[in-house]
Coordinates of C-alpha atoms in Angstrom, one line a residue:
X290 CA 4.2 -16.8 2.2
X291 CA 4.3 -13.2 0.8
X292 CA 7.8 -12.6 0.4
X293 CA 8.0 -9.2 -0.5
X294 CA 5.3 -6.6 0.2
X295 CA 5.0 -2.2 -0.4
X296 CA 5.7 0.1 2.2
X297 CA 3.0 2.9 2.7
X298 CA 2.6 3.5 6.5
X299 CA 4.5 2.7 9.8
X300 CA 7.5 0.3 9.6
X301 CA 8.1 -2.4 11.6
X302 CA 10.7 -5.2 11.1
X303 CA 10.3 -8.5 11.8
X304 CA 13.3 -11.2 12.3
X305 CA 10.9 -14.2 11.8
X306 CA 7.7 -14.3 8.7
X307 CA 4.6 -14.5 11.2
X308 CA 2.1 -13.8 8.4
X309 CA -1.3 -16.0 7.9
X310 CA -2.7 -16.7 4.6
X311 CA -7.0 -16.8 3.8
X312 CA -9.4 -15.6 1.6
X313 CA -12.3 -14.3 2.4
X314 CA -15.6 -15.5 0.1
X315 CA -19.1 -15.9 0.8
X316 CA -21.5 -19.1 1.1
X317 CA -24.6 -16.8 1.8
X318 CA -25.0 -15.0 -1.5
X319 CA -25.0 -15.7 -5.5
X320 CA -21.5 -14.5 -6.8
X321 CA -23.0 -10.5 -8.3
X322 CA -22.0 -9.4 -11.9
X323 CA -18.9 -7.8 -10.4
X324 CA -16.9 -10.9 -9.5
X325 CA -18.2 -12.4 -12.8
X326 CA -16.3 -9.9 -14.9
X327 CA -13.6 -10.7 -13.3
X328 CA -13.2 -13.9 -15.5
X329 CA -13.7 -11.9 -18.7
X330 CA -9.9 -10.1 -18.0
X331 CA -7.8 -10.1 -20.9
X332 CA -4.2 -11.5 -20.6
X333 CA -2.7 -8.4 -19.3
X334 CA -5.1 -8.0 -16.6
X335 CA -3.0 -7.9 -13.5
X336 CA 0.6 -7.4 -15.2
X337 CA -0.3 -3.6 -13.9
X338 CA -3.1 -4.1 -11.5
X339 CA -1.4 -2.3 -8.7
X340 CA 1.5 -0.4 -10.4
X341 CA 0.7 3.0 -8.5
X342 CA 4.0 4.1 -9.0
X343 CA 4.7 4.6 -5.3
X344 CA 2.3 2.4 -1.7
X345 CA 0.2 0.8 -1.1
X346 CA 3.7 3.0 -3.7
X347 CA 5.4 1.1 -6.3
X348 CA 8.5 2.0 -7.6
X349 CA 10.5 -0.1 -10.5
X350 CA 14.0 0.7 -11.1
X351 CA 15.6 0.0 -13.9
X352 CA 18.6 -1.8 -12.9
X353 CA 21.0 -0.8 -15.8
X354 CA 24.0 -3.5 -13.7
X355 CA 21.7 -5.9 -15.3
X356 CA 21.0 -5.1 -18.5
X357 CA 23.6 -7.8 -20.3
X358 CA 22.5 -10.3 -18.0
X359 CA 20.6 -13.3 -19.1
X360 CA 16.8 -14.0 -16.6
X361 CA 18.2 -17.1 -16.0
X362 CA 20.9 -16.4 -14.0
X363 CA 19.9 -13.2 -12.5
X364 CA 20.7 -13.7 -8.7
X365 CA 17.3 -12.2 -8.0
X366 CA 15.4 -14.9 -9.0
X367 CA 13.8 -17.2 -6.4
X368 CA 11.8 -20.5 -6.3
X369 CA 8.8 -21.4 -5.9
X370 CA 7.8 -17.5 -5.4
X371 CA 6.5 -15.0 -7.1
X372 CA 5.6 -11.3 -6.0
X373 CA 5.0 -8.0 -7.9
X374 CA 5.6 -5.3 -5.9
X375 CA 2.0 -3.1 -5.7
X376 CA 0.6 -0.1 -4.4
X377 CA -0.1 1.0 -1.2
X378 CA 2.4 2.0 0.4
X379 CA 2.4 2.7 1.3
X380 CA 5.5 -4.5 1.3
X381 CA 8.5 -6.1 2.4
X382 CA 10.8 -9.2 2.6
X383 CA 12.1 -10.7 6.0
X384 CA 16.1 -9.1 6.5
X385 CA 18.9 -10.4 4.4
X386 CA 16.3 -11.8 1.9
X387 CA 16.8 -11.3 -2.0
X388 CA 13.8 -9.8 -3.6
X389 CA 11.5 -11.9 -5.5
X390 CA 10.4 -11.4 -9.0
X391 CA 7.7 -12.7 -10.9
X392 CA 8.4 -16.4 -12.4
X393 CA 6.8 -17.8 -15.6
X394 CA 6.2 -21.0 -13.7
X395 CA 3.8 -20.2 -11.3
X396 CA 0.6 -20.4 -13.5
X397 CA -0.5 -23.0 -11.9
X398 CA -4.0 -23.5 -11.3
X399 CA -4.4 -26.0 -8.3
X400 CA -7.8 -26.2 -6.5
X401 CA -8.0 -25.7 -2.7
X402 CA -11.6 -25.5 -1.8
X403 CA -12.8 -25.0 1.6
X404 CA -16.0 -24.0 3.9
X405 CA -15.0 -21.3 5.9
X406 CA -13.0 -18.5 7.1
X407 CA -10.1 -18.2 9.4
X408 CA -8.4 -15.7 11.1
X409 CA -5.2 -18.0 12.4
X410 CA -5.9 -17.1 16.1
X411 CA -7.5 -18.4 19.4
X412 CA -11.4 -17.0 18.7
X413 CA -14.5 -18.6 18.1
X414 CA -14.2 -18.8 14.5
X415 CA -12.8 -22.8 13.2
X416 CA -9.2 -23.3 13.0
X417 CA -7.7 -22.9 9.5
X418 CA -6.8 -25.5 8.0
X419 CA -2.8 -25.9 7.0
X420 CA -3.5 -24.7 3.3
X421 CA -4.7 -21.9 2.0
X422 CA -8.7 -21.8 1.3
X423 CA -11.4 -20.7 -1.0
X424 CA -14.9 -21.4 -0.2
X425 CA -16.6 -22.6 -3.9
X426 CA -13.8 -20.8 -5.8
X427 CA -11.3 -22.1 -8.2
X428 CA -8.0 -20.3 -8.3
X429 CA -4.1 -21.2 -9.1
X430 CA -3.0 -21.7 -5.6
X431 CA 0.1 -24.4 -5.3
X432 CA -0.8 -26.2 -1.5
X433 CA 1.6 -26.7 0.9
X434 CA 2.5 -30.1 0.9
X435 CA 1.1 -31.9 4.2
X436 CA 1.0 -35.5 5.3
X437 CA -3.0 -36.2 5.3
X438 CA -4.8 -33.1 3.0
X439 CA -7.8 -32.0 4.6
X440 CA -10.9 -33.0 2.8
X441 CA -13.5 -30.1 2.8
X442 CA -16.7 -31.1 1.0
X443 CA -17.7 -27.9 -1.7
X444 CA -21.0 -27.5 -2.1
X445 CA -23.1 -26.6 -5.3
X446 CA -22.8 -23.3 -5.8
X447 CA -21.4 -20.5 -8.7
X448 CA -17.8 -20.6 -8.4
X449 CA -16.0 -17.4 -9.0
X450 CA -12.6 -17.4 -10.4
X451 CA -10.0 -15.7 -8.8
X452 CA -8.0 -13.2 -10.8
X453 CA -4.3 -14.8 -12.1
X454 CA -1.7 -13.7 -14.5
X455 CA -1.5 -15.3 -17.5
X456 CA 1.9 -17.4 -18.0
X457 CA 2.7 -15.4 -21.0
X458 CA 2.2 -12.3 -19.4
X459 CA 4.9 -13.6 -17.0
X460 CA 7.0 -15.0 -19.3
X461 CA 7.4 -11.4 -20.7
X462 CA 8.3 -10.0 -17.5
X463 CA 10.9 -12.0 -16.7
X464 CA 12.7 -11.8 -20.5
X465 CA 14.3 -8.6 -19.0
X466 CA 15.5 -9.3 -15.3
X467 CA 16.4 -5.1 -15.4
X468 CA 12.7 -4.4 -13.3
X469 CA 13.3 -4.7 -9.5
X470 CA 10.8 -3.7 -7.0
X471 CA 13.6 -0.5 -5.3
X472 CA 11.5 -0.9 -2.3
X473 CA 12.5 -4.2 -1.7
X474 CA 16.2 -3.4 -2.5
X475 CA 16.6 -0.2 -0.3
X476 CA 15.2 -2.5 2.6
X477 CA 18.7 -2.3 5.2
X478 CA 19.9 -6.2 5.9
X479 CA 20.6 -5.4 9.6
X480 CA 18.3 -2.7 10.9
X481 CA 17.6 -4.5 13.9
X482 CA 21.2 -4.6 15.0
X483 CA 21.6 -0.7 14.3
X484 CA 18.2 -0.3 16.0
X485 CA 20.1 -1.4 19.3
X486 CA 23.4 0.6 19.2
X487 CA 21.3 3.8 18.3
X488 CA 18.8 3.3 21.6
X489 CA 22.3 2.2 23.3
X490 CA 23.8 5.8 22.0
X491 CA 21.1 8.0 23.6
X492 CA 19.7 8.3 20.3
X493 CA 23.1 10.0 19.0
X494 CA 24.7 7.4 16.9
X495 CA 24.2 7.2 12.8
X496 CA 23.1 3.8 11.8
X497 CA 25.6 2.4 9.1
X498 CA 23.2 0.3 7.2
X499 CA 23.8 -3.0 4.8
X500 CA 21.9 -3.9 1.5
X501 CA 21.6 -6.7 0.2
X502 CA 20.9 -6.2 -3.4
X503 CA 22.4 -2.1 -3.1
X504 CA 20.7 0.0 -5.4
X505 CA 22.9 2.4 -7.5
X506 CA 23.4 5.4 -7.0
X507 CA 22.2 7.2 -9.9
X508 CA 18.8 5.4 -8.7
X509 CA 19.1 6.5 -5.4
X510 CA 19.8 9.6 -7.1
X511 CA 16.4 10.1 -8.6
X512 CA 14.8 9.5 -5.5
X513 CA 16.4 12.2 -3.6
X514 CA 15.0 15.0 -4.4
X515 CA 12.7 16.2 -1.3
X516 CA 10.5 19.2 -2.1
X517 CA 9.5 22.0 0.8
X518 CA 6.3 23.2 -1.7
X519 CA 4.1 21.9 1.2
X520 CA 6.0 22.6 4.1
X521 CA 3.9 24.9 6.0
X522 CA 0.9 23.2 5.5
X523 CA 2.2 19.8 6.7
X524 CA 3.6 21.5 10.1
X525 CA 0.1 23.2 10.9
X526 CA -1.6 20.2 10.1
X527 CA 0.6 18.8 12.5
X528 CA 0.4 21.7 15.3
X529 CA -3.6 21.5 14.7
X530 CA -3.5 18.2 15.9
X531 CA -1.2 18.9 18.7
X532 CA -3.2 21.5 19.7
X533 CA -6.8 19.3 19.8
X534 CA -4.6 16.2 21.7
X535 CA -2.0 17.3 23.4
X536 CA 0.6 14.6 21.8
X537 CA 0.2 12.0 18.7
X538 CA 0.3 9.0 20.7
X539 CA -3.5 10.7 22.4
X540 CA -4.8 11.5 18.9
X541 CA -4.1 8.0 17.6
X542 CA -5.7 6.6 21.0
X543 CA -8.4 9.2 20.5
X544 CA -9.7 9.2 16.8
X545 CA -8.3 5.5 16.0
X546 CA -10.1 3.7 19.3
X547 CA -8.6 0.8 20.5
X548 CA -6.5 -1.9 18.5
X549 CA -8.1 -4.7 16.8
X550 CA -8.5 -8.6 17.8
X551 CA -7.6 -10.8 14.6
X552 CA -11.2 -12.0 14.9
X553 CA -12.4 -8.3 14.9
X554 CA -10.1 -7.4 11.8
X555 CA -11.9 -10.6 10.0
X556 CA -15.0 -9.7 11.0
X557 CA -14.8 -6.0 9.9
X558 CA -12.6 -7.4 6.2
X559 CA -15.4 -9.7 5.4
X560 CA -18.0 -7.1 6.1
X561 CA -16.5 -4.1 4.0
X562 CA -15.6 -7.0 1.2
X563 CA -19.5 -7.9 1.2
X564 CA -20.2 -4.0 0.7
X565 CA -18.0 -3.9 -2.1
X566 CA -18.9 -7.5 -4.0
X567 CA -15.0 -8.4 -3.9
X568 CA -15.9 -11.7 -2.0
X569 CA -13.4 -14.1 -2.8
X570 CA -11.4 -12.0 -5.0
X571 CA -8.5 -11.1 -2.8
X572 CA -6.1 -13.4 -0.8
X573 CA -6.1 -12.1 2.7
X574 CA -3.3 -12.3 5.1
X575 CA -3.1 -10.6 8.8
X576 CA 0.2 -10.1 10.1
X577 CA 2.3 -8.7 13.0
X578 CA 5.2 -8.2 11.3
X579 CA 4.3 -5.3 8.4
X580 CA 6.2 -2.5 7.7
X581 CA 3.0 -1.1 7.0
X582 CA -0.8 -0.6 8.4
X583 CA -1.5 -2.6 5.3
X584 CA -0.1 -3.4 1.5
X585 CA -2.3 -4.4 -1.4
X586 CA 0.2 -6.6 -3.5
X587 CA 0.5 -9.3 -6.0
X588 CA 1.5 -12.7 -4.7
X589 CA 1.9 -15.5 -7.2
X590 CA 0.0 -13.2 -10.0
X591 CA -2.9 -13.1 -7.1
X592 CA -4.3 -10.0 -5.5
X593 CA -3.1 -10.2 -1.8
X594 CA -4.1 -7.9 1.0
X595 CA -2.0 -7.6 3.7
X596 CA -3.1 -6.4 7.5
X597 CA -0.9 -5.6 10.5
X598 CA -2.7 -6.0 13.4
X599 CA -0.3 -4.5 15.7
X600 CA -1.4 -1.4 14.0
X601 CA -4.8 -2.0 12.9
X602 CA -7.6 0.6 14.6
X603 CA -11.3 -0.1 15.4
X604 CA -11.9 3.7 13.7
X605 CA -9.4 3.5 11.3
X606 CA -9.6 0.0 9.8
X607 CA -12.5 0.7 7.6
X608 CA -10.7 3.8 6.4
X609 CA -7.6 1.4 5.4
X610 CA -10.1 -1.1 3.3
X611 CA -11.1 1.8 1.3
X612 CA -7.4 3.3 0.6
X613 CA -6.4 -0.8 -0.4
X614 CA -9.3 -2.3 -2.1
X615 CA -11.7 0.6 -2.6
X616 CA -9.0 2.6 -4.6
X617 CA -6.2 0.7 -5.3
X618 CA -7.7 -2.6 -6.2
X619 CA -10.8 -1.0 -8.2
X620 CA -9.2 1.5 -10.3
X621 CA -6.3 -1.4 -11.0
X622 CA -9.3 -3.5 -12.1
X623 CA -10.8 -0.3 -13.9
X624 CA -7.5 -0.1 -15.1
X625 CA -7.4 -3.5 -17.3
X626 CA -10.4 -2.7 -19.2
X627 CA -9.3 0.0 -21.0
X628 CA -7.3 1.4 -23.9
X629 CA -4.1 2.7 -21.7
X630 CA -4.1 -0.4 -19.9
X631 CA -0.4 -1.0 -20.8
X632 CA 3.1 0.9 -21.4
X633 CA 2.1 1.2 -24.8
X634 CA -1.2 2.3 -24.4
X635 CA 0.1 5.2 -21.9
X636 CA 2.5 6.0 -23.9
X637 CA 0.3 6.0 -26.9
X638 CA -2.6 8.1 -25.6
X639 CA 0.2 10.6 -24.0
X640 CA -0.7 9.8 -20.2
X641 CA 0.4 11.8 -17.1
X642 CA 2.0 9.9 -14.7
X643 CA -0.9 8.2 -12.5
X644 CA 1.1 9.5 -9.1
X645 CA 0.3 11.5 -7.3
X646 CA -3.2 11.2 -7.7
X647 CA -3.4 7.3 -7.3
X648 CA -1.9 7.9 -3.6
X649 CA -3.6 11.4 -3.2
X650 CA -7.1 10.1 -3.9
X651 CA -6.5 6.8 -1.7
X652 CA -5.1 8.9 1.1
X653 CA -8.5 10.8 1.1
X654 CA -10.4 7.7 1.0
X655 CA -8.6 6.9 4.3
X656 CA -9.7 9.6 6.7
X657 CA -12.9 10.1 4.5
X658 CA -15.9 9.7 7.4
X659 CA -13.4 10.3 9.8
X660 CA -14.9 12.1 12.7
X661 CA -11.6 14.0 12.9
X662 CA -10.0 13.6 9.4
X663 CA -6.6 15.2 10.4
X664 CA -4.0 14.3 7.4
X665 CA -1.4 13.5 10.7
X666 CA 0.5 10.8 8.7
X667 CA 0.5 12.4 5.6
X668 CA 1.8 15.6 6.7
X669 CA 4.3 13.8 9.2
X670 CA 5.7 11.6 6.0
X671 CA 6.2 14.6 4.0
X672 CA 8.1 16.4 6.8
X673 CA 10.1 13.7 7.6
X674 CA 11.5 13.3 4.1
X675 CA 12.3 17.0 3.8
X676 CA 14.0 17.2 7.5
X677 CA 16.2 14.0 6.5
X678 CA 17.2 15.6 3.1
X679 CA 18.6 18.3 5.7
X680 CA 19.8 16.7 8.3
X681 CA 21.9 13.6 9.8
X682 CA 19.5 10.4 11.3
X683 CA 20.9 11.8 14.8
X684 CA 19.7 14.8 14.3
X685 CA 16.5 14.0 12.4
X686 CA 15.4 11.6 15.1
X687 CA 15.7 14.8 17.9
X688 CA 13.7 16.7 15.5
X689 CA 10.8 14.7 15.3
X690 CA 10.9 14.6 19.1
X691 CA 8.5 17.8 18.4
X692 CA 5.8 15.4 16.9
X693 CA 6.2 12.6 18.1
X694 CA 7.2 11.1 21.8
X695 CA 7.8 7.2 21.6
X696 CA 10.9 6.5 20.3
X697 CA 10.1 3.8 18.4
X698 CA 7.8 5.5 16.4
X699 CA 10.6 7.9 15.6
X700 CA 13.0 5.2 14.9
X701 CA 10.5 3.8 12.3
X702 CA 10.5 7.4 10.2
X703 CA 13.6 7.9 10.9
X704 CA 14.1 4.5 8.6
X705 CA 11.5 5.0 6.1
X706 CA 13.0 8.4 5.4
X707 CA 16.7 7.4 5.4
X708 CA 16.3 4.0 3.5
X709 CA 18.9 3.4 0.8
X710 CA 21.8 5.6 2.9
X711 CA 24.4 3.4 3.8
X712 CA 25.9 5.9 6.5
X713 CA 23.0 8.1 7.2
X714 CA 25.5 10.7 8.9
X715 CA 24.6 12.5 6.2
X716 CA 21.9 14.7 4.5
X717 CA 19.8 12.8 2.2
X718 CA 16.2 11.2 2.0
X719 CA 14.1 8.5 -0.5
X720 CA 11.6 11.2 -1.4
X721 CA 8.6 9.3 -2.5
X722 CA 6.6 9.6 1.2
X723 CA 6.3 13.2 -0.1
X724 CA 3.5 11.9 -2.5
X725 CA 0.4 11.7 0.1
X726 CA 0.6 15.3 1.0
X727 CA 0.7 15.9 -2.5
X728 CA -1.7 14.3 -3.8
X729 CA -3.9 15.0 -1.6
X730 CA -3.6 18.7 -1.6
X731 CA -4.0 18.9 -5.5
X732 CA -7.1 16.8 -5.6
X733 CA -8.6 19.1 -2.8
X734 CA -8.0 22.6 -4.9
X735 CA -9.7 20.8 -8.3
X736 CA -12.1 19.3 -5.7
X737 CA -15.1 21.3 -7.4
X738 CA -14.5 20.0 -11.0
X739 CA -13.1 16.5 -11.0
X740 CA -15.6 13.8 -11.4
X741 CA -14.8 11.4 -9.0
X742 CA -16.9 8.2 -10.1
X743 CA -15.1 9.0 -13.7
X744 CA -11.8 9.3 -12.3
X745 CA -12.9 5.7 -10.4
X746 CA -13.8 4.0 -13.6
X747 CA -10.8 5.4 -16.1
X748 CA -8.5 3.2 -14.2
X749 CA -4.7 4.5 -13.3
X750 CA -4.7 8.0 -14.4
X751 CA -4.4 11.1 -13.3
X752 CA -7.0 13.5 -12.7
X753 CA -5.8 15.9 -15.3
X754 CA -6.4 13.2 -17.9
X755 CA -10.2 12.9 -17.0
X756 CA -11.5 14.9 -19.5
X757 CA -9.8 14.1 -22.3
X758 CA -9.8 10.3 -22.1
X759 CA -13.9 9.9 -20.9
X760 CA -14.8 9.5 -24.8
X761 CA -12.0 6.9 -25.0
X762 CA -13.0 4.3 -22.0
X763 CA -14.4 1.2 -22.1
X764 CA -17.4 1.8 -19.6
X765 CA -19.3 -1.5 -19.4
X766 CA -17.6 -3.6 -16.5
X767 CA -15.9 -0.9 -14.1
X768 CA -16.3 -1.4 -10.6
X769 CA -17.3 1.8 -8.5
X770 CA -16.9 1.6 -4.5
X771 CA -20.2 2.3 -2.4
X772 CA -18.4 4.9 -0.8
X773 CA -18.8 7.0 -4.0
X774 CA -22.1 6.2 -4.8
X775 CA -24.2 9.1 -3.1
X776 CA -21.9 11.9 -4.4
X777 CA -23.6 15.0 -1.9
X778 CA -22.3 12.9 0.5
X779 CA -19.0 12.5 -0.8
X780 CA -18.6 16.0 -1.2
X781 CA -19.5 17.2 2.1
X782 CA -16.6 14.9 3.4
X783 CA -14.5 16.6 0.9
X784 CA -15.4 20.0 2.7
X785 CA -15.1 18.3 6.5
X786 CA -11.3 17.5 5.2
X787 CA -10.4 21.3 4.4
X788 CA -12.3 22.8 7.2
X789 CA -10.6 20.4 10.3
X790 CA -7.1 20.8 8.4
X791 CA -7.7 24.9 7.6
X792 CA -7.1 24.4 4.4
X793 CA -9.0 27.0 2.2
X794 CA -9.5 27.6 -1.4
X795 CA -7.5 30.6 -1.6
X796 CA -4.3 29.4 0.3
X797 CA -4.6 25.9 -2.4
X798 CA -4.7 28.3 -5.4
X799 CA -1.6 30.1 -4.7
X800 CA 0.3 26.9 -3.8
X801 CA -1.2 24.7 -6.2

């Protein structure tokens, strides 16, 4: 079971794990050249795979409480379990749960094969079996024990090897225990029982939440440090929409269509997966308990895709698939092919960070196509994290009132922007939703001279190191979505972005 998962979208928080585990492969098709390179990774290959430094954000803290203590007995360690904490998002563990870190002895490379796909509800797809499957693919998956395994015959065909981290690479990781995924840490233990005397208050009490692994607070420190650069342009973005819809809760029903059956959300995942030739590449689960629309993460040093279907959008879904796999996913694979591919290669070759272009360029990807591409929960994150650096939870809660009707919704910013507080009574925010908006907004004003598909294929780097770093990359193997293919195409999306947002060139130059 994914025990720890990124945040990047709406929160919700679940008392009891209600998550399904498949993977999606194909039994139609040859396995193309793209999964194939997959098994030519080197031994580092997924030790950074989705470090975005945020979401679908992934933020280690160095843990300096730590530092003289010895892996083995760091009380963060869990067994049997293994999760890196990954991008998007922009992911969590169930309450009162320790975070997990990655564990040299889940290498493993078990075989579970199977003939089909499931989606874990009542539909007219087969039943999943009680293990996890891959049709013709060998992986390190550990089954869950059962009484009487299911035999699935596997028939004759190329087997594609699902991507793993190496034991050493592991091994490495856990030598210093000082690394902990802060997203996991700043989760509050007993949300749900604050959740109920704020809606018993009339919205005017200040939750007083619990941790149970508290980060410091020179960490929380870092991370408070909102920014009002962007202000303006998030609240118009906002009004724009208001003005079009009337409320949010009409322009989600509106431009998002209605919510997806877990046989839908399949459906659509195994037909964007096709597009892309990532077949059997990715473990996928589908959930109703994500604190996020989705999380790209890695779960026993395996890619995992995670989907809330409580959230997930006929119009919008596709649009999530490209921010997760599309971006995230390609440009970590990108990533492991070339020269920076580790600390020491960044450092070496003098890299910028990778943020906020990694979740600028992924947030685009998500609205890209759009027939109204309104940046509505990028500019809402970004306000909310300034407002809460201002203001009590009380308070901030009232104040998104102007956004946003349904109180639950409100409740769930309210969190994301107030994680890490223990009495939230008072001024103070964890800053990194402000990344989105960001990103975004930089990307747009170089729009005109960033090569996109170059950008793609360089891996986790920022756009400003583009130019300087083409001559360096390893170009054979990278992975470019379809979606970037037919770059007039591209573009004009690009422009459809700025013109329903009012965004122009002019305004970007002076703030960017």
């Amino acid at each position: 079971m994914l025990e720890s998962i990124k945040v990047t979208e709406r929160l919700r928080w679940p008392e009891v794990e209600m998550s399904k585990k498949y993977i999606l492969n194909s039994t139609d098709k040859p396995v193309s050249l793209s999964q194939v390179y997959l098994e030519k990774i080197s031994s580092s290959v997924l030790k950074d795979l989705f470090t975005t430094g945020t979401s679908s954000y992934n933020v280690l803290l160095q843990a300096e409480e730590e530092e003289k203590q010895s892996p083995k007995h760091s009380p963060y360690r869990r067994p049997k379990t293994s999760v890196k904490c990954a991008s998007t998002v922009h992911k969590r563990s169930r309450p009162g749960m320790a975070p997990a870190v990655v564990r040299g002895s889940e290498g493993g490379s078990d075989t579970v094969p199977s003939n089909h796909v499931s989606s874990g509800s009542r539909s007219n797809l087969p039943r999943p079996a009680r293990t996890i499957t891959v049709q013709g693919s060998t992986m390190g998956l550990s089954p869950r024990p059962v009484p009487h395994p299911r035999k699935v015959c596997i028939p004759s065909s190329s087997r594609t090897k699902l991507p793993s981290l190496p034991k050493s690479t592991i091994v490495r990781d856990m030598e210093n225990a000082k690394k902990l995924c802060i997203l996991t840490a700043i989760k509050p233990s007993n949300v749900e029982k604050e959740k109920v005397k704020f809606f018993k208050s009339d919205f005017n009490y200040n939750p007083q939440f619990e941790y149970s692994n508290p980060v410091s607070p020179l960490v929380l420190a870092r991370h408070n440090n909102a920014s009002d650069r962007f202000l303006t342009q998030a609240v118009r973005i906002m009004e724009l929409a208001l003005q079009r819809y009337g409320n949010y809760e009409k322009f989600e029903q509106t431009t998002g269509g209605n919510l997806l059956t877990k046989s839908r959300i399949w459906y659509n995942v195994k037909k964007y997966m096709e597009k892309e030739g990532c077949m059997g590449e990715i473990v996928v689960h589908v959930t109703d308990d994500l604190l996020s629309r989705a999380s790209m993460t890695v779960v026993n040093s395996r890619p995992t895709l995670t989907i809330n279907i409580s959230t997930a959008r006929e119009h919008w879904l596709e649009g999530m698939l490209r921010h997760e796999i599309g971006t995230h996913y390609f440009r970590g694979i990108n990533n492991s092919h070339q020269p920076w591919s580790t600390s020491v290669g960044r450092k070496k070759h003098n890299l910028k960070p990778l943020n906020p272009t990694e979740e600028g360029l992924a947030s685009i990807h998500s609205v890209l196509f759009r027939k109204d591409p309104t940046l509505w929960r990028a500019a809402l994150l970004y306000y909310t994290v300034y407002q809460a650096s201002q203001l009590s939870f009380s308070q901030l809660f009232h104040d998104l009132g102007r956004f946003v009707q349904d109180p639950n919704t409100r409740w769930d910013y309210c969190v994301r922007a107030k994680r890490g507080q223990t009495n939230t009574a008072q001024p103070g925010c964890f800053s990194k939703d402000q990344v989105y908006l960001d990103g975004i907004l930089k990307i747009l004003r170089y729009r005109d001279k960033i090569n996109f598909p170059l950008l793609m294929a360089l891996g986790k780097v920022s756009f400003e190191d583009v130019d300087r770093l083409k001559g360096l990359a390893q170009m054979d193997s990278v992975r470019i979505p379809h979606f970037l293919q037919d770059q007039a195409s591209y573009a004009e999306q690009l422009e459809k972005i700025m013109e329903v947002n009012q965004l122009t060139d002019e305004e970007l130059r002076v703030i960017v």
